[in-house]
Short mmCIF file of C-alpha atoms and ligand atoms in Angstrom, two decimals:
data_model
loop_
_atom_site.label_atom_id
_atom_site.label_comp_id
_atom_site.label_asym_id
_atom_site.label_seq_id
_atom_site.Cartn_x
_atom_site.Cartn_y
_atom_site.Cartn_z
CA MET J 1 30.69 -12.71 -11.57
CA ARG J 2 27.52 -14.31 -10.06
CA LEU J 3 24.65 -12.68 -8.47
CA GLY J 4 21.74 -14.73 -6.62
CA ILE J 5 18.44 -12.70 -5.45
CA VAL J 6 15.93 -13.69 -2.99
CA GLY J 7 12.51 -13.38 -4.52
CA ALA J 8 11.17 -12.97 -8.19
CA GLY J 9 9.03 -10.27 -6.68
CA ALA J 10 8.66 -6.53 -8.56
CA SER J 11 12.11 -5.69 -6.56
CA GLY J 12 13.49 -8.84 -7.70
CA LEU J 13 12.88 -9.15 -11.35
CA PHE J 14 13.93 -5.34 -11.85
CA ALA J 15 17.46 -5.96 -10.32
CA ALA J 16 17.46 -9.14 -12.28
CA MET J 17 17.41 -7.58 -15.79
CA GLU J 18 19.85 -5.00 -14.89
CA ALA J 19 22.32 -6.79 -13.78
CA ALA J 20 21.30 -9.85 -16.49
CA LYS J 21 21.91 -6.93 -19.59
CA ALA J 22 25.23 -6.19 -17.60
CA GLY J 23 26.44 -9.53 -18.08
CA LEU J 24 26.40 -10.70 -14.74
CA HIS J 25 25.10 -14.82 -13.62
CA VAL J 26 21.79 -13.81 -12.66
CA SER J 27 20.21 -16.84 -10.39
CA VAL J 28 16.55 -16.06 -8.97
CA PHE J 29 15.22 -17.72 -6.07
CA GLU J 30 11.05 -17.98 -5.71
CA LYS J 31 9.21 -20.37 -2.82
CA ASN J 32 6.18 -19.69 -5.07
CA PRO J 33 5.66 -22.22 -7.58
CA LYS J 34 5.10 -19.40 -10.13
CA VAL J 35 7.21 -15.86 -10.00
CA GLY J 36 5.44 -12.31 -9.66
CA ARG J 37 2.48 -13.82 -7.84
CA LYS J 38 2.08 -10.72 -5.87
CA ILE J 39 2.47 -8.36 -9.33
CA LEU J 40 -0.52 -10.54 -10.54
CA ALA J 41 -2.86 -8.90 -7.21
CA THR J 42 -2.18 -6.14 -7.85
CA GLY J 43 -4.90 -2.96 -9.16
CA ASN J 44 -7.38 -5.80 -8.29
CA GLY J 45 -5.92 -7.52 -11.24
CA ARG J 46 -4.50 -4.63 -13.45
CA CYS J 47 -1.51 -3.86 -11.78
CA ASN J 48 -1.32 -0.36 -11.33
CA ILE J 49 2.28 0.78 -12.44
CA THR J 50 3.45 3.88 -11.20
CA ASN J 51 2.17 7.27 -10.72
CA ARG J 52 2.89 10.01 -13.42
CA THR J 53 2.49 12.24 -9.56
CA ILE J 54 5.58 10.94 -8.17
CA SER J 55 7.26 12.44 -5.81
CA ALA J 56 9.25 11.91 -2.11
CA SER J 57 6.23 13.23 -0.15
CA ASN J 58 4.48 10.40 -0.96
CA TYR J 59 6.57 7.48 0.86
CA HIS J 60 7.32 6.89 4.69
CA SER J 61 10.04 5.84 6.05
CA GLN J 62 12.19 6.91 9.53
CA LYS J 63 14.72 8.11 7.19
CA PRO J 64 12.21 10.15 4.75
CA SER J 65 15.36 11.46 2.62
CA PHE J 66 15.83 7.69 1.41
CA THR J 67 13.96 8.03 -1.88
CA ASN J 68 15.42 10.84 -3.51
CA ALA J 69 18.06 9.47 -5.27
CA THR J 70 15.57 6.38 -6.49
CA LEU J 71 13.03 9.17 -7.91
CA SER J 72 15.75 11.60 -9.26
CA ARG J 73 17.35 8.56 -11.74
CA PHE J 74 13.94 6.15 -11.94
CA SER J 75 11.39 8.65 -12.10
CA SER J 76 7.67 7.80 -13.05
CA ALA J 77 8.55 8.43 -16.67
CA LYS J 78 11.62 7.01 -17.22
CA CYS J 79 9.56 3.78 -15.10
CA VAL J 80 7.20 3.75 -18.77
CA GLU J 81 9.88 4.17 -20.40
CA TYR J 82 11.44 0.84 -19.24
CA PHE J 83 8.01 -1.06 -20.04
CA ARG J 84 7.23 0.05 -23.35
CA GLU J 85 10.72 -0.96 -23.98
CA ILE J 86 10.32 -4.69 -22.81
CA GLY J 87 6.96 -4.36 -24.66
CA LEU J 88 4.24 -3.10 -22.59
CA GLU J 89 2.02 -0.53 -23.35
CA VAL J 90 1.27 1.81 -20.23
CA VAL J 91 -2.27 4.11 -20.30
CA GLU J 92 -3.24 7.12 -17.82
CA GLY J 93 -5.96 6.18 -15.52
CA GLU J 94 -7.47 8.36 -12.35
CA ASN J 95 -5.12 10.54 -10.69
CA GLY J 96 -2.06 10.03 -12.35
CA ARG J 97 -2.35 6.28 -11.97
CA LEU J 98 -0.55 4.27 -14.89
CA TYR J 99 -1.79 1.25 -15.80
CA PRO J 100 -1.00 -1.63 -18.19
CA MET J 101 -3.07 -0.86 -21.39
CA ASN J 102 -4.40 -4.25 -22.35
CA GLN J 103 -5.33 -3.92 -17.66
CA GLN J 104 -3.86 -6.89 -16.94
CA SER J 105 -1.04 -7.36 -14.35
CA SER J 106 -0.41 -10.88 -15.86
CA SER J 107 1.03 -9.68 -19.04
CA VAL J 108 3.23 -7.65 -16.82
CA VAL J 109 5.02 -10.90 -15.49
CA ASP J 110 4.40 -12.18 -18.72
CA MET J 111 6.90 -9.62 -20.28
CA LEU J 112 9.17 -9.44 -17.63
CA VAL J 113 10.32 -13.23 -17.51
CA HIS J 114 9.66 -13.02 -21.04
CA GLU J 115 13.37 -10.88 -20.64
CA CYS J 116 14.59 -11.96 -18.03
CA LYS J 117 14.66 -15.16 -19.26
CA ARG J 118 15.83 -13.51 -22.65
CA LEU J 119 18.38 -12.10 -20.44
CA GLY J 120 19.65 -14.92 -19.59
CA VAL J 121 18.57 -14.95 -15.83
CA ALA J 122 17.97 -18.49 -14.02
CA PHE J 123 14.98 -19.55 -12.10
CA PHE J 124 14.52 -21.14 -9.56
CA VAL J 125 11.03 -21.88 -7.87
CA GLN J 126 9.50 -23.32 -5.20
CA SER J 127 12.75 -22.59 -3.71
CA GLU J 128 12.76 -21.02 -0.19
CA VAL J 129 16.11 -19.39 0.70
CA SER J 130 16.41 -20.56 4.79
CA HIS J 131 19.78 -18.91 5.16
CA ILE J 132 22.36 -17.39 3.90
CA GLU J 133 25.25 -16.71 4.80
CA LYS J 134 29.66 -15.29 4.38
CA VAL J 135 31.43 -17.63 2.88
CA GLY J 136 34.68 -15.47 2.44
CA HIS J 137 34.55 -13.02 0.12
CA GLN J 138 30.96 -15.07 -0.93
CA PHE J 139 27.77 -15.51 0.05
CA SER J 140 26.42 -18.97 0.20
CA LEU J 141 22.83 -19.63 -0.41
CA HIS J 142 21.18 -22.72 2.08
CA VAL J 143 17.87 -23.47 -0.93
CA ASN J 144 16.38 -27.06 -0.22
CA ASN J 145 19.25 -28.52 1.70
CA GLU J 146 21.36 -27.73 -1.16
CA LYS J 147 24.26 -24.48 -0.78
CA LYS J 148 24.72 -21.80 -3.33
CA LEU J 149 27.90 -19.76 -3.87
CA PHE J 150 27.68 -16.28 -4.81
CA ASP J 151 29.57 -13.27 -4.79
CA PHE J 152 26.88 -11.06 -4.76
CA CYS J 153 23.85 -11.54 -3.19
CA LEU J 154 20.01 -9.13 -3.18
CA ILE J 155 16.96 -10.03 -0.93
CA ALA J 156 13.81 -8.76 -2.76
CA THR J 157 12.06 -10.87 0.10
CA GLY J 158 9.07 -8.22 0.39
CA GLY J 159 7.27 -7.39 3.25
CA LEU J 160 4.40 -9.14 5.49
CA ALA J 161 1.48 -8.37 3.71
CA MET J 162 -0.78 -10.75 2.54
CA PRO J 163 1.41 -14.05 3.37
CA THR J 164 -0.64 -15.80 1.24
CA LEU J 165 0.77 -14.53 -2.16
CA GLY J 166 4.78 -15.64 -0.29
CA SER J 167 5.52 -12.64 2.22
CA SER J 168 7.78 -13.84 5.17
CA GLU J 169 9.69 -12.57 7.87
CA SER J 170 12.89 -14.20 5.96
CA GLY J 171 14.22 -10.69 4.76
CA TYR J 172 14.27 -9.41 8.01
CA LYS J 173 15.73 -12.87 9.30
CA PHE J 174 18.78 -12.56 7.06
CA ALA J 175 19.42 -8.96 7.47
CA THR J 176 19.63 -9.22 11.45
CA PHE J 177 21.95 -12.58 10.79
CA PHE J 178 24.12 -9.90 9.07
CA GLY J 179 24.03 -6.88 11.84
CA HIS J 180 21.22 -4.97 10.52
CA LYS J 181 18.66 -3.06 12.21
CA LEU J 182 15.12 -3.16 12.65
CA ILE J 183 12.22 -0.42 12.19
CA LEU J 184 9.11 -1.71 13.70
CA THR J 185 6.24 -3.07 11.42
CA HIS J 186 2.34 -2.39 11.13
CA PRO J 187 -0.10 -2.88 7.92
CA SER J 188 -0.63 -0.20 5.81
CA LEU J 189 -3.20 0.71 3.19
CA VAL J 190 -5.55 -1.91 5.73
CA GLN J 191 -9.46 -1.83 6.58
CA LEU J 192 -10.08 -1.12 9.74
CA VAL J 193 -12.11 -2.33 11.94
CA CYS J 194 -14.69 -1.12 14.35
CA ASP J 195 -16.24 -2.98 16.96
CA ASP J 196 -19.53 -1.24 17.36
CA LYS J 197 -22.98 -2.72 16.26
CA ALA J 198 -24.92 0.03 14.38
CA ILE J 199 -21.87 0.17 12.02
CA LYS J 200 -22.14 -3.30 11.45
CA GLU J 201 -26.03 -3.01 10.36
CA LEU J 202 -24.37 -0.75 7.42
CA SER J 203 -22.59 -3.82 6.21
CA GLY J 204 -22.52 -3.31 1.95
CA VAL J 205 -23.18 -0.19 2.32
CA LYS J 206 -20.35 2.63 -0.32
CA ILE J 207 -20.40 6.17 0.03
CA GLU J 208 -17.76 9.00 -1.51
CA GLY J 209 -17.12 10.45 2.14
CA SER J 210 -14.48 11.67 3.56
CA ILE J 211 -12.38 10.35 6.89
CA GLU J 212 -10.13 12.21 9.52
CA VAL J 213 -7.73 10.51 11.66
CA PHE J 214 -7.39 12.06 15.08
CA VAL J 215 -4.11 10.88 17.21
CA ASP J 216 -4.29 12.03 20.74
CA GLY J 217 -7.19 14.46 19.98
CA LYS J 218 -5.08 15.90 17.07
CA SER J 219 -6.21 15.67 13.11
CA ARG J 220 -3.45 13.56 11.55
CA LYS J 221 -4.86 12.60 7.71
CA CYS J 222 -7.93 13.48 5.79
CA ALA J 223 -8.96 11.42 2.43
CA LEU J 224 -12.01 11.97 0.89
CA GLY J 225 -13.20 9.19 -1.56
CA ASP J 226 -14.56 5.66 -1.11
CA ILE J 227 -16.01 4.78 2.45
CA LEU J 228 -16.99 0.88 2.69
CA PHE J 229 -18.90 -0.25 5.65
CA THR J 230 -18.53 -3.89 6.11
CA SER J 231 -19.19 -6.69 8.91
CA TYR J 232 -16.08 -5.69 10.46
CA GLY J 233 -15.45 -1.78 10.42
CA ILE J 234 -15.04 0.48 7.26
CA SER J 235 -12.87 -0.39 4.16
CA GLY J 236 -12.66 1.21 0.86
CA SER J 237 -10.35 3.83 -1.26
CA ALA J 238 -11.04 6.70 1.55
CA VAL J 239 -10.06 3.88 4.39
CA LEU J 240 -7.09 2.47 2.84
CA GLU J 241 -5.20 5.93 2.52
CA VAL J 242 -5.47 6.61 6.28
CA SER J 243 -5.48 3.06 7.70
CA ARG J 244 -1.10 3.89 7.61
CA GLU J 245 -1.71 6.88 10.42
CA VAL J 246 -4.15 4.79 12.19
CA ALA J 247 -2.04 1.25 12.25
CA HIS J 248 0.52 2.81 13.82
CA ALA J 249 -0.90 5.42 16.67
CA LEU J 250 -2.51 1.52 17.59
CA THR J 251 0.71 0.63 17.31
CA CYS J 252 2.23 2.74 19.54
CA LYS J 253 -0.79 2.42 21.77
CA GLU J 254 -1.57 6.26 21.36
CA LYS J 255 -5.38 7.45 20.78
CA THR J 256 -7.06 7.28 18.64
CA PHE J 257 -10.99 7.73 16.00
CA VAL J 258 -11.70 8.02 13.23
CA MET J 259 -14.32 10.91 11.79
CA LEU J 260 -16.38 10.44 9.03
CA ASP J 261 -17.66 13.12 6.70
CA LEU J 262 -20.27 11.75 4.77
CA ILE J 263 -21.69 15.10 2.84
CA PRO J 264 -18.05 16.21 2.15
CA HIS J 265 -18.53 18.71 -0.12
CA PHE J 266 -21.10 20.64 1.63
CA SER J 267 -20.21 22.77 5.13
CA LYS J 268 -21.87 22.85 8.12
CA ASP J 269 -23.29 25.81 7.20
CA GLN J 270 -24.17 25.02 3.38
CA LEU J 271 -25.39 21.89 4.87
CA GLU J 272 -27.69 23.07 7.55
CA SER J 273 -29.52 25.55 4.68
CA LEU J 274 -30.03 22.27 2.51
CA LEU J 275 -31.60 20.73 4.99
CA GLN J 276 -34.11 23.81 6.04
CA LYS J 277 -34.99 23.67 2.40
CA ARG J 278 -35.91 20.06 2.35
CA LEU J 279 -38.11 20.79 4.78
CA GLN J 280 -40.38 22.10 1.74
CA TYR J 281 -40.78 18.62 0.61
CA ALA J 282 -41.63 17.21 3.78
CA VAL J 283 -44.85 16.81 4.03
CA ASP J 284 -46.27 13.85 4.70
CA LYS J 285 -42.98 11.86 5.01
CA SER J 286 -41.19 10.34 8.51
CA LEU J 287 -38.05 11.79 8.98
CA THR J 288 -36.10 8.71 8.16
CA PHE J 289 -38.50 8.91 4.57
CA TRP J 290 -37.25 12.34 3.64
CA LEU J 291 -33.70 12.25 5.01
CA GLU J 292 -33.44 9.04 2.42
CA GLY J 293 -33.35 12.23 -0.63
CA LEU J 294 -30.24 12.56 0.55
CA VAL J 295 -28.38 9.83 2.34
CA ASN J 296 -28.45 5.98 1.16
CA LYS J 297 -31.26 4.18 2.60
CA LYS J 298 -29.52 2.30 5.05
CA LEU J 299 -28.06 5.25 6.38
CA ALA J 300 -30.89 7.12 7.10
CA PRO J 301 -32.19 5.42 10.69
CA PHE J 302 -28.83 5.27 11.52
CA ILE J 303 -27.81 9.16 10.91
CA VAL J 304 -31.42 9.44 13.14
CA SER J 305 -30.52 7.95 15.86
CA LEU J 306 -27.29 8.57 15.99
CA ALA J 307 -28.32 12.21 16.21
CA GLY J 308 -30.98 11.48 19.34
CA LEU J 309 -34.13 12.55 17.15
CA LYS J 310 -35.60 9.05 17.44
CA HIS J 311 -38.68 10.69 19.34
CA ILE J 312 -39.43 12.67 16.31
CA LEU J 313 -41.52 10.49 13.42
CA LYS J 314 -42.37 13.54 11.25
CA ALA J 315 -40.09 15.41 9.07
CA SER J 316 -42.24 18.35 9.11
CA ALA J 317 -41.89 18.21 12.96
CA LEU J 318 -37.73 19.25 13.16
CA GLU J 319 -36.79 22.23 14.54
CA ILE J 320 -33.66 24.45 13.90
CA LYS J 321 -31.97 22.93 16.45
CA GLU J 322 -32.77 19.30 15.68
CA ILE J 323 -32.00 20.70 11.37
CA LYS J 324 -27.79 21.81 13.35
CA LYS J 325 -27.96 18.21 15.02
CA LEU J 326 -28.44 16.41 11.87
CA ALA J 327 -26.32 18.17 10.03
CA LEU J 328 -23.47 17.64 12.78
CA THR J 329 -23.81 14.30 12.56
CA LEU J 330 -23.88 13.49 9.09
CA LYS J 331 -20.57 15.81 9.07
CA SER J 332 -18.99 14.30 11.88
CA ILE J 333 -19.46 10.72 13.09
CA LYS J 334 -17.12 9.32 15.42
CA LEU J 335 -15.74 5.66 15.18
CA HIS J 336 -13.85 4.29 17.56
CA VAL J 337 -11.06 1.85 15.55
CA GLU J 338 -10.36 -0.92 17.42
CA GLY J 339 -7.94 -2.51 14.97
CA THR J 340 -6.70 -3.02 11.41
CA LYS J 341 -7.39 -6.24 9.69
CA GLY J 342 -4.30 -7.04 10.32
CA PHE J 343 -0.97 -8.11 7.71
CA GLY J 344 -3.78 -11.31 5.96
CA SER J 345 -5.24 -8.05 4.23
CA ALA J 346 -3.05 -5.74 4.01
CA GLU J 347 -1.07 -3.79 0.91
CA VAL J 348 1.77 -3.03 2.34
CA THR J 349 4.33 -3.14 4.97
CA ALA J 350 5.69 -0.39 7.12
CA GLY J 351 8.38 -0.27 8.77
CA GLY J 352 11.45 -2.93 8.06
CA VAL J 353 14.88 -3.15 7.30
CA ASP J 354 16.61 0.44 8.46
CA VAL J 355 17.34 2.14 6.02
CA SER J 356 20.43 4.46 7.62
CA ASP J 357 22.50 1.24 7.13
CA ILE J 358 21.76 0.82 3.22
CA ASP J 359 23.72 3.45 0.30
CA PRO J 360 20.67 5.17 -0.85
CA GLN J 361 22.71 5.54 -4.58
CA THR J 362 23.17 2.09 -4.48
CA PHE J 363 21.17 -0.22 -1.66
CA GLU J 364 24.70 -1.73 -1.10
CA SER J 365 24.20 -2.77 2.60
CA LYS J 366 26.38 -0.81 4.50
CA ILE J 367 27.01 -3.02 6.99
CA VAL J 368 28.22 -6.28 4.85
CA LYS J 369 29.47 -5.49 1.25
CA ASN J 370 28.06 -7.17 -1.38
CA LEU J 371 24.68 -7.23 0.00
CA TYR J 372 22.12 -5.32 -1.31
CA PHE J 373 18.28 -5.14 -0.33
CA THR J 374 16.04 -3.73 -2.29
CA GLY J 375 11.98 -3.47 -2.19
CA GLU J 376 9.60 -3.82 0.29
CA VAL J 377 11.72 -5.24 2.81
CA LEU J 378 13.03 -2.19 3.33
CA ASP J 379 12.17 0.32 5.26
CA VAL J 380 9.44 2.63 2.85
CA ASP J 381 6.16 2.19 2.39
CA GLY J 382 4.33 4.60 -0.28
CA ASP J 383 0.57 6.24 -0.47
CA CYS J 384 -1.97 3.17 -2.82
CA GLY J 385 -2.06 4.97 -6.24
CA GLY J 386 1.12 2.68 -7.94
CA TYR J 387 4.47 4.31 -5.57
CA ASN J 388 5.04 1.08 -3.93
CA LEU J 389 4.80 -0.73 -7.10
CA HIS J 390 7.55 2.29 -8.03
CA PHE J 391 9.88 1.77 -5.26
CA ALA J 392 9.97 -1.76 -5.83
CA TRP J 393 10.70 -1.53 -9.88
CA GLY J 394 13.35 1.78 -9.06
CA SER J 395 15.12 0.15 -6.30
CA GLY J 396 15.61 -2.96 -7.60
CA TYR J 397 16.68 -1.06 -11.04
CA ILE J 398 18.91 0.75 -9.43
CA ALA J 399 20.83 -1.96 -7.48
CA GLY J 400 21.02 -4.44 -10.59
CA ASN J 401 22.49 -1.96 -12.20
CA GLU J 402 24.76 -1.04 -9.51
CA ILE J 403 25.68 -4.62 -8.92
CA GLY J 404 26.56 -4.74 -12.64
CA LYS J 405 29.02 -1.58 -13.22
CA ARG J 406 31.21 -3.70 -10.10
CA LYS J 407 31.12 -7.02 -12.37
CA LYS J 408 35.10 -7.56 -12.88
C1 FAD L 1 -3.12 -6.80 -3.11
C2 FAD L 1 -2.15 -6.21 -3.17
C3 FAD L 1 -2.67 -5.12 -4.10
C4 FAD L 1 -1.55 -4.53 -4.45
N1 FAD L 1 -2.10 -2.85 -5.43
C5 FAD L 1 -0.09 -2.30 -5.45
C6 FAD L 1 -0.67 -1.42 -6.83
O1 FAD L 1 -1.32 -2.01 -8.20
N2 FAD L 1 0.68 -0.96 -7.30
C7 FAD L 1 1.09 -0.64 -5.88
O2 FAD L 1 2.25 0.43 -6.61
N3 FAD L 1 1.41 -1.62 -5.46
C8 FAD L 1 0.49 -2.05 -4.73
N4 FAD L 1 1.20 -3.08 -4.54
C9 FAD L 1 2.00 -3.43 -3.12
C10 FAD L 1 2.57 -4.22 -4.24
O3 FAD L 1 2.54 -5.20 -4.50
C11 FAD L 1 4.13 -4.43 -3.44
O4 FAD L 1 4.67 -2.98 -2.82
C12 FAD L 1 5.46 -5.00 -4.14
O5 FAD L 1 5.09 -5.68 -4.22
C13 FAD L 1 6.65 -5.07 -3.35
O6 FAD L 1 7.44 -5.71 -3.98
P1 FAD L 1 8.55 -6.46 -3.62
O7 FAD L 1 9.22 -7.39 -4.98
O8 FAD L 1 9.70 -5.64 -2.50
O9 FAD L 1 8.46 -7.91 -2.66
P2 FAD L 1 7.16 -8.59 -3.35
O10 FAD L 1 6.48 -8.72 -4.55
O11 FAD L 1 6.06 -8.76 -2.11
O12 FAD L 1 7.94 -10.11 -3.49
C14 FAD L 1 8.79 -10.76 -1.82
C15 FAD L 1 8.88 -12.42 -3.32
O13 FAD L 1 9.92 -12.97 -2.82
C16 FAD L 1 9.43 -14.23 -1.99
N5 FAD L 1 10.06 -14.58 -1.11
C17 FAD L 1 10.31 -14.08 0.46
N6 FAD L 1 10.83 -14.70 0.88
C18 FAD L 1 11.04 -16.11 0.14
C19 FAD L 1 12.30 -16.72 0.80
N7 FAD L 1 12.93 -16.75 2.01
N8 FAD L 1 13.49 -17.51 -0.19
C20 FAD L 1 12.48 -17.51 -1.42
N9 FAD L 1 11.79 -16.70 -1.41
C21 FAD L 1 10.70 -15.86 -1.02
C22 FAD L 1 8.21 -14.21 -1.48
O14 FAD L 1 7.44 -15.03 -2.56
C23 FAD L 1 7.73 -12.92 -3.22
O15 FAD L 1 7.81 -13.31 -4.23
C24 FAD L 1 0.10 -4.36 -3.51
C25 FAD L 1 -0.02 -5.61 -2.78
C26 FAD L 1 -0.94 -6.18 -2.52
C27 FAD L 1 -1.07 -7.62 -1.42
#
């Protein structure tokens, strides 16, 4: 029995290993000159493989229960064990994130490819699948002007994020050709664009703060972590974490803004008391210089101006109502978000092939027998922290394993 896999990314490679173990003849087609190109870029070159604290709440989909079966069959412990078995030691980093011990994503790709080849998987690089059709009970894959026949076909083409790494719409095209529905896509884990001159002047400033997303006036999501001001707007781990909500709201044309808290570890009252106390160190200091003792140098004049206190030159001249204004400004900077940096910069695609037509236990299409979809091409996206790769490996593992069971 022959399996044709479209896409040699995280998901395609896991599916290939599992199916080949069961004795299937597996061919993997990859449009890039090398396999696993996106894996190389993950985790800033360190590859955040999975997360020790994984749960269904880390995933987003129109059908939230879809990932339950994957997580119960392919836990993070199972994922780590799998990598150990193919020769890669895994260690824990911050917030339960798991990385290869040598911190090199290239070793992840090398180990996966080595194992695939050991199991007899055939790789075809620079081989973009342009069309897939059903010929009798088989699938005909059109690749580089040739047609190749397979008993099973698995589509692991990924989403739209970072097309420079190989992402394309082709998985969606194949899905709709076979009668599958698509859930509207938008970028996730992406930088936000703010068309505000004052923000652009803060370019390069990095803080540990919190960011809260409001959609139609209601708080939707809050994250604590790095916030980096850039020439186009804001980036950093906390921004990426809430970006899905913003991108979704913008796609649905809902009103959205974000609120930054520059001193998240102090309540407003605590901050007011701190500022009040700090007045004793205000002697001979300008307001901005005095504020520098608390916030980044570039931020100080920005805060003073935003609080409408530019007219106050000496910190010692501050009155209680102005202290309150300063505290409020430091804890609630409202930014209007014009957009995101788009798929070109995003790490992940939200939306994709509608999972209502996919069996969550096997990843087989409910519409076309022997056709499978795994990984990011599906309408499943995860939070930042190893969850996206985990779903890609896990869905590939399950599909490959299930196809293996069906080998005659
Ligand atoms: C910069 C960056 C950093 C990231 N860091 C992390 C991280 O640390 N941890 C984490 O969990 N997630 C991370 N992600 C997300 C994660 O990489 C993806 O969710 C995951 O790789 C998806 O796996 P996949 O196999 O579904 O798709 P992909 O890995 O995108 O693989 C799909 C493959 O299919 C190929 N292809 C597409 N169309 C065709 C076609 N028609 N014919 C042949 N080949 C085709 C593509 O070239 C590609 O190689 C990151 C993403 C990016 C962009």
